[in-house]
PDB file of C-alpha atoms and ligand atoms in Angstrom:
ATOM      1  CA  VAL A   1      45.089  35.278   0.138  1.00 93.00           C
ATOM      2  CA  ILE A   2      41.362  34.738   0.590  1.00 98.00           C
ATOM      3  CA  TRP A   3      39.982  31.213   0.688  1.00 98.00           C
ATOM      4  CA  ALA A   4      36.499  29.874   1.533  1.00 98.00           C
ATOM      5  CA  SER A   5      34.717  26.931   3.080  1.00 98.00           C
ATOM      6  CA  VAL A   6      31.167  25.928   2.300  1.00 98.00           C
ATOM      7  CA  ALA A   7      29.447  24.549   5.420  1.00 97.00           C
ATOM      8  CA  PRO A   8      26.966  21.731   4.813  1.00 94.00           C
ATOM      9  CA  SER A   9      23.578  23.063   6.058  1.00 90.00           C
ATOM     10  CA  ASP A  10      22.904  19.870   8.098  1.00 92.00           C
ATOM     11  CA  ARG A  11      26.442  19.730   9.690  1.00 94.00           C
ATOM     12  CA  LYS A  12      26.968  23.355  10.691  1.00 95.00           C
ATOM     13  CA  ILE A  13      27.440  22.533  14.359  1.00 95.00           C
ATOM     14  CA  GLU A  14      30.334  20.136  13.694  1.00 96.00           C
ATOM     15  CA  PHE A  15      31.761  22.535  11.090  1.00 97.00           C
ATOM     16  CA  GLU A  16      31.815  25.423  13.564  1.00 97.00           C
ATOM     17  CA  ILE A  17      33.284  23.260  16.384  1.00 97.00           C
ATOM     18  CA  GLU A  18      36.108  22.266  14.050  1.00 98.00           C
ATOM     19  CA  MET A  19      36.625  25.870  12.879  1.00 98.00           C
ATOM     20  CA  LYS A  20      37.041  27.124  16.451  1.00 98.00           C
ATOM     21  CA  TRP A  21      39.287  24.201  17.365  1.00 98.00           C
ATOM     22  CA  ARG A  22      41.627  25.135  14.501  1.00 97.00           C
ATOM     23  CA  GLY A  23      41.703  28.716  15.739  1.00 97.00           C
ATOM     24  CA  LEU A  24      40.056  30.000  12.533  1.00 98.00           C
ATOM     25  CA  SER A  25      37.655  32.891  12.456  1.00 97.00           C
ATOM     26  CA  PRO A  26      36.040  34.011   9.231  1.00 98.00           C
ATOM     27  CA  ILE A  27      36.656  37.517   7.919  1.00 98.00           C
ATOM     28  CA  GLU A  28      33.173  37.402   6.457  1.00 97.00           C
ATOM     29  CA  LYS A  29      30.231  35.032   6.241  1.00 97.00           C
ATOM     30  CA  PHE A  30      27.534  34.819   3.553  1.00 96.00           C
ATOM     31  CA  GLY A  31      24.978  32.136   4.425  1.00 94.00           C
ATOM     32  CA  ASP A  32      26.841  28.813   4.180  1.00 95.00           C
ATOM     33  CA  ILE A  33      30.019  30.415   2.815  1.00 97.00           C
ATOM     34  CA  TYR A  34      32.763  31.323   5.257  1.00 98.00           C
ATOM     35  CA  LEU A  35      35.655  33.509   3.947  1.00 98.00           C
ATOM     36  CA  PHE A  36      39.066  33.275   5.579  1.00 98.00           C
ATOM     37  CA  SER A  37      42.339  35.091   4.980  1.00 98.00           C
ATOM     38  CA  GLY A  38      45.777  33.553   5.231  1.00 96.00           C
ATOM     39  CA  GLU A  39      47.060  30.049   4.741  1.00 97.00           C
ATOM     40  CA  PHE A  40      44.624  27.573   3.133  1.00 97.00           C
ATOM     41  CA  GLN A  41      43.443  25.198   5.849  1.00 97.00           C
ATOM     42  CA  PRO A  42      40.678  22.999   4.370  1.00 97.00           C
ATOM     43  CA  LEU A  43      38.004  22.121   6.927  1.00 98.00           C
ATOM     44  CA  ALA A  44      37.099  18.456   7.180  1.00 98.00           C
ATOM     45  CA  TRP A  45      33.359  19.070   7.726  1.00 98.00           C
ATOM     46  CA  ALA A  46      33.090  21.453   4.753  1.00 98.00           C
ATOM     47  CA  LYS A  47      31.236  20.415   1.595  1.00 98.00           C
ATOM     48  CA  VAL A  48      34.163  21.932  -0.281  1.00 98.00           C
ATOM     49  CA  ASN A  49      37.022  24.341   0.428  1.00 98.00           C
ATOM     50  CA  TRP A  50      37.787  26.865  -2.319  1.00 98.00           C
ATOM     51  CA  LYS A  51      41.377  28.083  -2.789  1.00 98.00           C
ATOM     52  CA  GLN A  52      42.332  31.611  -3.835  1.00 97.00           C
ATOM     53  CA  VAL A  53      38.934  33.221  -3.909  1.00 98.00           C
ATOM     54  CA  GLU A  54      38.494  36.278  -6.118  1.00 98.00           C
ATOM     55  CA  ARG A  55      35.771  38.858  -5.418  1.00 97.00           C
ATOM     56  CA  VAL A  56      34.386  41.066  -8.193  1.00 97.00           C
ATOM     57  CA  ASN A  57      31.557  43.495  -8.882  1.00 98.00           C
ATOM     58  CA  PHE A  58      29.289  43.280 -11.927  1.00 98.00           C
ATOM     59  CA  SER A  59      26.343  45.247 -13.227  1.00 97.00           C
ATOM     60  CA  SER A  60      24.713  42.686 -15.525  1.00 97.00           C
ATOM     61  CA  ILE A  61      24.502  38.910 -16.112  1.00 97.00           C
ATOM     62  CA  SER A  62      26.569  39.215 -19.237  1.00 97.00           C
ATOM     63  CA  GLU A  63      29.243  41.277 -17.500  1.00 98.00           C
ATOM     64  CA  ALA A  64      29.495  38.625 -14.734  1.00 98.00           C
ATOM     65  CA  ALA A  65      29.783  35.857 -17.304  1.00 97.00           C
ATOM     66  CA  LYS A  66      32.430  37.817 -19.222  1.00 97.00           C
ATOM     67  CA  LYS A  67      34.512  38.270 -16.092  1.00 98.00           C
ATOM     68  CA  LEU A  68      34.283  34.539 -15.319  1.00 98.00           C
ATOM     69  CA  LYS A  69      35.178  33.635 -18.892  1.00 97.00           C
ATOM     70  CA  ILE A  70      38.397  35.608 -18.625  1.00 97.00           C
ATOM     71  CA  ALA A  71      39.360  33.582 -15.548  1.00 96.00           C
ATOM     72  CA  GLY A  72      38.412  30.087 -16.823  1.00 96.00           C
ATOM     73  CA  LYS A  73      36.525  27.886 -19.233  1.00 93.00           C
ATOM     74  CA  HIS A  74      33.609  26.466 -17.239  1.00 95.00           C
ATOM     75  CA  TRP A  75      31.836  27.646 -14.074  1.00 97.00           C
ATOM     76  CA  MET A  76      29.370  26.018 -11.715  1.00 96.00           C
ATOM     77  CA  PHE A  77      27.053  28.083  -9.481  1.00 97.00           C
ATOM     78  CA  TYR A  78      26.734  27.483  -5.749  1.00 97.00           C
ATOM     79  CA  SER A  79      23.330  28.913  -4.833  1.00 95.00           C
ATOM     80  CA  ASN A  80      23.523  30.736  -1.543  1.00 91.00           C
ATOM     81  CA  GLY A  81      20.833  33.270  -2.332  1.00 91.00           C
ATOM     82  CA  PHE A  82      20.284  35.281  -5.533  1.00 96.00           C
ATOM     83  CA  HIS A  83      19.381  31.951  -7.124  1.00 96.00           C
ATOM     84  CA  ARG A  84      17.801  33.245 -10.349  1.00 96.00           C
ATOM     85  CA  ARG A  85      20.561  35.684 -11.120  1.00 97.00           C
ATOM     86  CA  GLY A  86      23.280  33.110 -10.434  1.00 96.00           C
ATOM     87  CA  SER A  87      21.496  30.468 -12.538  1.00 95.00           C
ATOM     88  CA  LEU A  88      21.298  32.884 -15.461  1.00 96.00           C
ATOM     89  CA  ILE A  89      25.045  33.463 -15.237  1.00 97.00           C
ATOM     90  CA  GLU A  90      25.668  29.721 -15.035  1.00 95.00           C
ATOM     91  CA  GLU A  91      23.519  29.122 -18.136  1.00 94.00           C
ATOM     92  CA  LYS A  92      26.060  31.065 -20.138  1.00 94.00           C
ATOM     93  CA  PHE A  93      28.439  28.160 -19.551  1.00 91.00           C
ATOM     94  CA  ARG A  94      25.950  25.433 -20.483  1.00 76.00           C
ATOM     95  CA  ILE A  95      26.871  23.197 -17.573  1.00 73.00           C
ATOM     96  CA  ARG A  96      24.975  19.945 -18.004  1.00 72.00           C
ATOM     97  CA  LYS A  97      24.473  17.643 -15.016  1.00 74.00           C
ATOM     98  CA  LYS A  98      26.514  14.621 -15.983  1.00 75.00           C
ATOM     99  CA  GLU A  99      25.642  11.092 -15.001  1.00 79.00           C
ATOM    100  CA  LEU A 100      28.830   9.763 -13.429  1.00 91.00           C
ATOM    101  CA  SER A 101      29.882   6.164 -13.327  1.00 92.00           C
ATOM    102  CA  PHE A 102      32.686   4.619 -11.350  1.00 94.00           C
ATOM    103  CA  PRO A 103      35.583   4.665 -11.984  1.00 93.00           C
ATOM    104  CA  LEU A 104      35.795   8.015 -13.752  1.00 89.00           C
ATOM    105  CA  ASP A 105      38.302   7.699 -16.636  1.00 79.00           C
ATOM    106  CA  LYS A 106      39.321  11.331 -16.153  1.00 86.00           C
ATOM    107  CA  ASN A 107      38.207  14.102 -13.885  1.00 89.00           C
ATOM    108  CA  PRO A 108      35.233  15.655 -15.685  1.00 91.00           C
ATOM    109  CA  PHE A 109      35.460  18.797 -13.542  1.00 93.00           C
ATOM    110  CA  GLN A 110      39.119  19.562 -14.247  1.00 92.00           C
ATOM    111  CA  GLU A 111      38.297  22.751 -16.072  1.00 93.00           C
ATOM    112  CA  THR A 112      35.261  23.801 -14.023  1.00 95.00           C
ATOM    113  CA  GLY A 113      35.497  26.424 -11.330  1.00 97.00           C
ATOM    114  CA  SER A 114      32.928  27.491  -8.725  1.00 97.00           C
ATOM    115  CA  PHE A 115      31.159  30.831  -8.157  1.00 98.00           C
ATOM    116  CA  SER A 116      28.543  32.232  -5.871  1.00 98.00           C
ATOM    117  CA  LEU A 117      26.750  35.526  -5.517  1.00 98.00           C
ATOM    118  CA  ILE A 118      27.109  37.484  -2.297  1.00 96.00           C
ATOM    119  CA  SER A 119      24.841  40.337  -3.439  1.00 96.00           C
ATOM    120  CA  GLU A 120      22.947  41.353  -6.622  1.00 95.00           C
ATOM    121  CA  SER A 121      26.101  42.846  -8.000  1.00 97.00           C
ATOM    122  CA  GLU A 122      29.008  41.003  -6.378  1.00 98.00           C
ATOM    123  CA  MET A 123      30.329  37.485  -6.750  1.00 98.00           C
ATOM    124  CA  ILE A 124      33.117  35.322  -5.497  1.00 98.00           C
ATOM    125  CA  PHE A 125      34.789  32.640  -7.579  1.00 98.00           C
ATOM    126  CA  ALA A 126      37.572  30.077  -7.280  1.00 98.00           C
ATOM    127  CA  LYS A 127      39.226  27.905  -9.914  1.00 97.00           C
ATOM    128  CA  GLU A 128      40.817  25.490  -7.430  1.00 97.00           C
ATOM    129  CA  ARG A 129      39.534  23.554  -4.450  1.00 98.00           C
ATOM    130  CA  ASP A 130      40.301  20.566  -2.238  1.00 98.00           C
ATOM    131  CA  ARG A 131      37.646  18.331  -3.824  1.00 97.00           C
ATOM    132  CA  VAL A 132      36.980  16.791  -7.230  1.00 96.00           C
ATOM    133  CA  HIS A 133      33.505  18.314  -7.648  1.00 96.00           C
ATOM    134  CA  PRO A 134      33.354  22.167  -7.789  1.00 96.00           C
ATOM    135  CA  LEU A 135      30.600  22.206  -5.145  1.00 96.00           C
ATOM    136  CA  GLY A 136      31.536  19.014  -3.282  1.00 96.00           C
ATOM    137  CA  GLU A 137      28.463  17.278  -4.706  1.00 95.00           C
ATOM    138  CA  LEU A 138      29.891  14.232  -6.471  1.00 94.00           C
ATOM    139  CA  GLU A 139      26.991  11.938  -7.385  1.00 94.00           C
ATOM    140  CA  TYR A 140      27.074   8.642  -9.202  1.00 96.00           C
ATOM    141  CA  THR A 141      24.444   6.721 -11.127  1.00 94.00           C
ATOM    142  CA  GLU A 142      23.473   4.073  -8.623  1.00 95.00           C
ATOM    143  CA  ASN A 143      23.932   0.354  -9.109  1.00 95.00           C
ATOM    144  CA  LYS A 144      21.187  -1.850  -7.702  1.00 95.00           C
ATOM    145  CA  GLU A 145      23.397  -4.977  -7.654  1.00 96.00           C
ATOM    146  CA  ALA A 146      25.480  -3.836  -4.681  1.00 97.00           C
ATOM    147  CA  PRO A 147      24.647  -5.600  -1.376  1.00 97.00           C
ATOM    148  CA  SER A 148      24.427  -2.267   0.533  1.00 96.00           C
ATOM    149  CA  ARG A 149      24.443   1.443  -0.258  1.00 96.00           C
ATOM    150  CA  ALA A 150      27.863   1.890   1.428  1.00 97.00           C
ATOM    151  CA  TYR A 151      29.506   1.315  -1.975  1.00 98.00           C
ATOM    152  CA  LEU A 152      28.706   4.942  -2.953  1.00 98.00           C
ATOM    153  CA  LYS A 153      30.880   6.222  -0.087  1.00 98.00           C
ATOM    154  CA  LEU A 154      33.813   4.079  -1.230  1.00 98.00           C
ATOM    155  CA  TRP A 155      33.375   5.107  -4.882  1.00 98.00           C
ATOM    156  CA  GLU A 156      33.565   8.754  -3.769  1.00 98.00           C
ATOM    157  CA  ALA A 157      36.479   8.134  -1.400  1.00 98.00           C
ATOM    158  CA  LEU A 158      38.556   6.391  -4.091  1.00 98.00           C
ATOM    159  CA  THR A 159      37.753   9.192  -6.528  1.00 97.00           C
ATOM    160  CA  GLU A 160      39.038  11.759  -4.000  1.00 97.00           C
ATOM    161  CA  PHE A 161      42.052   9.559  -3.321  1.00 97.00           C
ATOM    162  CA  GLY A 162      42.876   9.703  -7.024  1.00 95.00           C
ATOM    163  CA  ALA A 163      43.954   6.036  -7.249  1.00 95.00           C
ATOM    164  CA  TYR A 164      42.212   2.671  -7.186  1.00 96.00           C
ATOM    165  CA  PRO A 165      43.249  -0.827  -6.191  1.00 97.00           C
ATOM    166  CA  LYS A 166      44.141  -2.657  -9.344  1.00 96.00           C
ATOM    167  CA  SER A 167      43.797  -6.205 -10.440  1.00 97.00           C
ATOM    168  CA  GLY A 168      45.917  -8.415  -8.193  1.00 94.00           C
ATOM    169  CA  ASP A 169      46.331  -5.884  -5.362  1.00 98.00           C
ATOM    170  CA  ARG A 170      45.756  -7.313  -1.891  1.00 98.00           C
ATOM    171  CA  CYS A 171      43.216  -5.376   0.210  1.00 98.00           C
ATOM    172  CA  LEU A 172      42.378  -5.701   3.898  1.00 98.00           C
ATOM    173  CA  GLU A 173      38.835  -4.710   4.695  1.00 98.00           C
ATOM    174  CA  LEU A 174      37.589  -4.194   8.237  1.00 98.00           C
ATOM    175  CA  GLY A 175      33.845  -4.049   9.010  1.00 98.00           C
ATOM    176  CA  ALA A 176      32.842  -5.531   5.672  1.00 98.00           C
ATOM    177  CA  SER A 177      29.326  -6.935   6.223  1.00 98.00           C
ATOM    178  CA  PRO A 178      27.095  -7.064   4.188  1.00 98.00           C
ATOM    179  CA  GLY A 179      29.679  -6.299   1.506  1.00 98.00           C
ATOM    180  CA  GLY A 180      29.126  -2.995  -0.329  1.00 98.00           C
ATOM    181  CA  TRP A 181      32.826  -2.118  -0.183  1.00 98.00           C
ATOM    182  CA  THR A 182      33.850  -5.769  -0.840  1.00 98.00           C
ATOM    183  CA  TRP A 183      31.770  -5.620  -4.001  1.00 98.00           C
ATOM    184  CA  VAL A 184      33.580  -2.431  -5.139  1.00 98.00           C
ATOM    185  CA  LEU A 185      37.024  -3.866  -4.468  1.00 98.00           C
ATOM    186  CA  ARG A 186      36.420  -7.268  -6.102  1.00 98.00           C
ATOM    187  CA  ASN A 187      34.895  -5.529  -9.138  1.00 97.00           C
ATOM    188  CA  LEU A 188      38.205  -3.697  -9.517  1.00 98.00           C
ATOM    189  CA  GLY A 189      39.862  -7.141  -9.660  1.00 98.00           C
ATOM    190  CA  ALA A 190      41.542  -6.816  -6.256  1.00 98.00           C
ATOM    191  CA  MET A 191      41.864  -9.678  -3.755  1.00 98.00           C
ATOM    192  CA  VAL A 192      39.996  -8.917  -0.561  1.00 98.00           C
ATOM    193  CA  GLU A 193      40.583 -10.157   2.989  1.00 98.00           C
ATOM    194  CA  SER A 194      37.344  -9.145   4.696  1.00 98.00           C
ATOM    195  CA  TYR A 195      36.815  -9.055   8.464  1.00 98.00           C
ATOM    196  CA  ASP A 196      33.473  -8.730  10.228  1.00 98.00           C
ATOM    197  CA  ARG A 197      31.634 -10.445  13.067  1.00 97.00           C
ATOM    198  CA  SER A 198      28.533 -10.558  10.815  1.00 98.00           C
ATOM    199  CA  PRO A 199      28.539 -12.490   7.566  1.00 97.00           C
ATOM    200  CA  LEU A 200      28.978 -11.189   4.019  1.00 98.00           C
ATOM    201  CA  ASP A 201      26.246 -11.509   1.433  1.00 98.00           C
ATOM    202  CA  PRO A 202      26.133 -15.227   0.414  1.00 97.00           C
ATOM    203  CA  ARG A 203      26.917 -14.373  -3.203  1.00 96.00           C
ATOM    204  CA  PHE A 204      30.548 -13.887  -2.113  1.00 97.00           C
ATOM    205  CA  ASP A 205      30.846 -17.364  -0.524  1.00 95.00           C
ATOM    206  CA  SER A 206      32.495 -18.967  -3.536  1.00 95.00           C
ATOM    207  CA  ASP A 207      34.196 -15.866  -4.915  1.00 97.00           C
ATOM    208  CA  PRO A 208      37.865 -16.689  -5.550  1.00 97.00           C
ATOM    209  CA  LEU A 209      38.885 -13.026  -4.951  1.00 98.00           C
ATOM    210  CA  ILE A 210      37.358 -12.845  -1.473  1.00 98.00           C
ATOM    211  CA  LYS A 211      38.459 -14.422   1.799  1.00 98.00           C
ATOM    212  CA  PHE A 212      36.057 -13.752   4.665  1.00 98.00           C
ATOM    213  CA  HIS A 213      37.149 -13.898   8.324  1.00 98.00           C
ATOM    214  CA  ALA A 214      34.272 -14.030  10.859  1.00 98.00           C
ATOM    215  CA  LYS A 215      36.432 -12.402  13.520  1.00 96.00           C
ATOM    216  CA  ASP A 216      37.020  -9.296  15.538  1.00 98.00           C
ATOM    217  CA  ALA A 217      38.636  -6.910  13.056  1.00 98.00           C
ATOM    218  CA  PHE A 218      41.181  -5.657  15.582  1.00 98.00           C
ATOM    219  CA  GLN A 219      42.893  -9.065  15.286  1.00 97.00           C
ATOM    220  CA  ALA A 220      43.902  -8.191  11.737  1.00 98.00           C
ATOM    221  CA  LEU A 221      47.423  -7.071  12.575  1.00 97.00           C
ATOM    222  CA  PRO A 222      50.339  -7.056  10.058  1.00 97.00           C
ATOM    223  CA  ASP A 223      52.022 -10.163  11.483  1.00 96.00           C
ATOM    224  CA  ARG A 224      48.877 -12.175  11.047  1.00 96.00           C
ATOM    225  CA  VAL A 225      47.655 -10.795   7.728  1.00 97.00           C
ATOM    226  CA  GLY A 226      50.955 -10.229   5.900  1.00 97.00           C
ATOM    227  CA  HIS A 227      51.589  -7.607   3.212  1.00 97.00           C
ATOM    228  CA  VAL A 228      48.598  -5.669   1.874  1.00 98.00           C
ATOM    229  CA  ASP A 229      48.507  -2.846  -0.728  1.00 98.00           C
ATOM    230  CA  TRP A 230      45.401  -1.232   0.681  1.00 98.00           C
ATOM    231  CA  LEU A 231      43.624  -1.101   4.047  1.00 98.00           C
ATOM    232  CA  PHE A 232      39.950  -0.117   4.278  1.00 98.00           C
ATOM    233  CA  SER A 233      37.827   0.285   7.396  1.00 98.00           C
ATOM    234  CA  ASP A 234      34.159   1.081   7.736  1.00 98.00           C
ATOM    235  CA  LEU A 235      34.095  -0.240  11.307  1.00 98.00           C
ATOM    236  CA  ILE A 236      31.709   1.244  13.798  1.00 96.00           C
ATOM    237  CA  CYS A 237      34.218   2.097  16.538  1.00 96.00           C
ATOM    238  CA  TYR A 238      35.758   5.042  18.403  1.00 96.00           C
ATOM    239  CA  PRO A 239      38.214   6.916  16.148  1.00 97.00           C
ATOM    240  CA  GLU A 240      40.784   6.818  19.004  1.00 97.00           C
ATOM    241  CA  LYS A 241      40.652   3.029  18.949  1.00 97.00           C
ATOM    242  CA  LEU A 242      41.052   2.926  15.216  1.00 98.00           C
ATOM    243  CA  ALA A 243      44.013   5.341  15.315  1.00 98.00           C
ATOM    244  CA  ASP A 244      45.744   3.112  17.857  1.00 98.00           C
ATOM    245  CA  PHE A 245      45.159  -0.011  15.793  1.00 98.00           C
ATOM    246  CA  LEU A 246      46.402   1.663  12.611  1.00 98.00           C
ATOM    247  CA  LYS A 247      49.774   2.505  14.166  1.00 97.00           C
ATOM    248  CA  ALA A 248      50.894  -1.096  13.737  1.00 97.00           C
ATOM    249  CA  TRP A 249      50.141  -0.914  10.009  1.00 97.00           C
ATOM    250  CA  GLN A 250      51.699   2.503   9.594  1.00 96.00           C
ATOM    251  CA  GLN A 251      54.909   1.282  11.147  1.00 95.00           C
ATOM    252  CA  LYS A 252      55.147  -2.071   9.439  1.00 92.00           C
ATOM    253  CA  ASN A 253      53.679  -2.162   5.961  1.00 89.00           C
ATOM    254  CA  ALA A 254      52.211   1.350   5.336  1.00 94.00           C
ATOM    255  CA  PRO A 255      49.528   0.416   2.804  1.00 97.00           C
ATOM    256  CA  LYS A 256      47.354   3.078   1.266  1.00 98.00           C
ATOM    257  CA  MET A 257      44.370   3.521   3.614  1.00 98.00           C
ATOM    258  CA  ILE A 258      40.834   4.709   3.539  1.00 98.00           C
ATOM    259  CA  CYS A 259      38.822   4.646   6.768  1.00 98.00           C
ATOM    260  CA  THR A 260      35.488   5.985   7.944  1.00 98.00           C
ATOM    261  CA  LEU A 261      35.598   7.899  11.233  1.00 98.00           C
ATOM    262  CA  LYS A 262      32.306   7.518  13.112  1.00 96.00           C
ATOM    263  CA  PHE A 263      31.140   9.740  15.919  1.00 93.00           C
ATOM    264  CA  GLN A 264      28.786   9.172  18.779  1.00 89.00           C
ATOM    265  CA  GLY A 265      27.288  12.153  20.568  1.00 85.00           C
ATOM    266  CA  GLU A 266      28.942  15.535  20.303  1.00 88.00           C
ATOM    267  CA  PHE A 267      31.838  15.790  17.868  1.00 93.00           C
ATOM    268  CA  GLN A 268      35.187  16.053  19.712  1.00 95.00           C
ATOM    269  CA  PRO A 269      37.658  17.609  17.207  1.00 97.00           C
ATOM    270  CA  LYS A 270      40.703  16.400  19.092  1.00 97.00           C
ATOM    271  CA  VAL A 271      40.112  12.862  17.862  1.00 97.00           C
ATOM    272  CA  LEU A 272      41.108  14.099  14.347  1.00 98.00           C
ATOM    273  CA  GLU A 273      44.662  14.912  15.355  1.00 98.00           C
ATOM    274  CA  PRO A 274      46.392  11.628  14.462  1.00 97.00           C
ATOM    275  CA  PHE A 275      44.414  11.414  11.194  1.00 98.00           C
ATOM    276  CA  LEU A 276      45.240  14.963  10.081  1.00 98.00           C
ATOM    277  CA  LYS A 277      48.916  14.291  10.666  1.00 97.00           C
ATOM    278  CA  THR A 278      48.886  11.332   8.316  1.00 96.00           C
ATOM    279  CA  GLY A 279      46.319  12.169   5.699  1.00 97.00           C
ATOM    280  CA  ARG A 280      43.264  14.180   4.620  1.00 98.00           C
ATOM    281  CA  VAL A 281      39.931  14.074   6.437  1.00 98.00           C
ATOM    282  CA  LEU A 282      36.832  14.819   4.389  1.00 98.00           C
ATOM    283  CA  HIS A 283      33.071  14.925   4.818  1.00 98.00           C
ATOM    284  CA  LEU A 284      32.029  13.125   1.617  1.00 97.00           C
ATOM    285  CA  ASN A 285      28.797  13.831  -0.133  1.00 96.00           C
ATOM    286  CA  TYR A 286      27.778  10.292   0.804  1.00 96.00           C
ATOM    287  CA  ASN A 287      28.904  10.547   4.450  1.00 95.00           C
ATOM    288  CA  LYS A 288      26.356  11.049   7.184  1.00 91.00           C
ATOM    289  CA  HIS A 289      27.487  11.721  10.802  1.00 91.00           C
ATOM    290  CA  GLU A 290      30.958  10.532   9.946  1.00 96.00           C
ATOM    291  CA  LEU A 291      34.138  11.628   8.166  1.00 98.00           C
ATOM    292  CA  THR A 292      36.437   9.780   5.821  1.00 98.00           C
ATOM    293  CA  TRP A 293      40.176   9.655   6.247  1.00 98.00           C
ATOM    294  CA  LEU A 294      42.448   9.120   3.268  1.00 98.00           C
ATOM    295  CA  SER A 295      46.111   8.428   4.051  1.00 98.00           C
ATOM    296  CA  PHE A 296      48.715  10.517   2.212  1.00 95.00           C
TER     297      PHE A 296
HETATM  298  C1  LIG B   1      28.777   0.336   8.481  1.00 67.63           C
HETATM  299  S1  LIG B   1      28.883  -1.417   8.641  1.00 67.63           S
HETATM  300  C2  LIG B   1      29.905  -1.825   7.262  1.00 67.63           C
HETATM  301  C3  LIG B   1      29.237  -1.712   5.921  1.00 67.63           C
HETATM  302  C4  LIG B   1      30.135  -2.236   4.814  1.00 67.63           C
HETATM  303  N1  LIG B   1      31.331  -1.457   4.654  1.00 67.63           N
HETATM  304  C5  LIG B   1      29.427  -2.366   3.483  1.00 67.63           C
HETATM  305  O1  LIG B   1      29.934  -1.781   2.514  1.00 67.63           O
HETATM  306  O2  LIG B   1      28.442  -3.058   3.355  1.00 67.63           O
HETATM  307  C6  LIG B   1      29.962  -1.637  10.009  1.00 67.63           C
HETATM  308  C7  LIG B   1      30.324  -3.082  10.270  1.00 67.63           C
HETATM  309  O3  LIG B   1      31.360  -3.108  11.263  1.00 67.63           O
HETATM  310  C8  LIG B   1      31.247  -4.331  11.940  1.00 67.63           C
HETATM  311  N2  LIG B   1      32.012  -4.287  13.193  1.00 67.63           N
HETATM  312  C9  LIG B   1      32.023  -3.338  14.170  1.00 67.63           C
HETATM  313  N3  LIG B   1      32.945  -3.607  15.085  1.00 67.63           N
HETATM  314  C10 LIG B   1      33.595  -4.732  14.700  1.00 67.63           C
HETATM  315  C11 LIG B   1      34.701  -5.460  15.195  1.00 67.63           C
HETATM  316  N4  LIG B   1      35.350  -5.122  16.292  1.00 67.63           N
HETATM  317  N5  LIG B   1      35.144  -6.545  14.459  1.00 67.63           N
HETATM  318  C12 LIG B   1      34.488  -6.898  13.325  1.00 67.63           C
HETATM  319  N6  LIG B   1      33.453  -6.244  12.801  1.00 67.63           N
HETATM  320  C13 LIG B   1      33.006  -5.155  13.454  1.00 67.63           C
HETATM  321  C14 LIG B   1      29.734  -4.489  12.153  1.00 67.63           C
HETATM  322  O4  LIG B   1      29.388  -5.874  12.324  1.00 67.63           O
HETATM  323  C15 LIG B   1      29.177  -3.900  10.814  1.00 67.63           C
HETATM  324  O5  LIG B   1      28.897  -4.930   9.920  1.00 67.63           O
END
């Protein structure tokens, strides 16, 4: 089986460090696209990982489109060279860029696969992948009301998680200031226990759904906080420290968890070990020099 990873052009160093650490070496490489053979092992730093990649020749735009049509309904082009030719093939599928709002009621990309040209007359395509968006480029219409832009990252993380906190769920949130994530959670109707040393946006002061704790977040242990349905962390801290802290929650209450993993200096892939054992690690479209861990 052939599968592929698309390396983000601005995170290639981290991507390649992770690839070597996993003992993977590509059978071929076309620009940002790395082809592998064997068991599917999605790379965390990839924009997207494509499963079961097919490779076909074509002699015209219409022949390429015909071959894609046989394999699936809609196709989105990842431009990695041969931009004009690929765009002309994509036009045959009339893919319109959709404005997405959170939460999505259903996955709008369910029936859309991904393709890319590797020469004038050869393409690769995949119907399935590890991410919601065919190219790993999920983008939402922004909302100016949020107290910080971090809400976009949580919207994307929850979309990838495939579940949302619902009205009445109890959420623990670590590293909450100024409150972008808090805003997302309370808008879903969840109750939020927010920890940060810095304050939340004052608009939340009298919000009945939010309880703010001006404390060190590492004090928020299960015995003190009680049962929670979800745990979120956007703390700036060493991933090793976060992994240690989370053990208490994994052993006691095991809520669903979404945490940002932040890196200082050169990326050390070994820090991912405890997170990969217990969930998925992704580089979201809205992540910068950080990854997002979603518990299983
Ligand atoms: C990236 S910001 C969080 C942004 C927030 N998620 C939002 O949506 O607006 C990280 C926060 O972690 C907090 N922080 C870092 N270490 C902490 C600790 N040990 N205890 C409490 N807060 C901490 C910082 O004060 C900072 O506000």
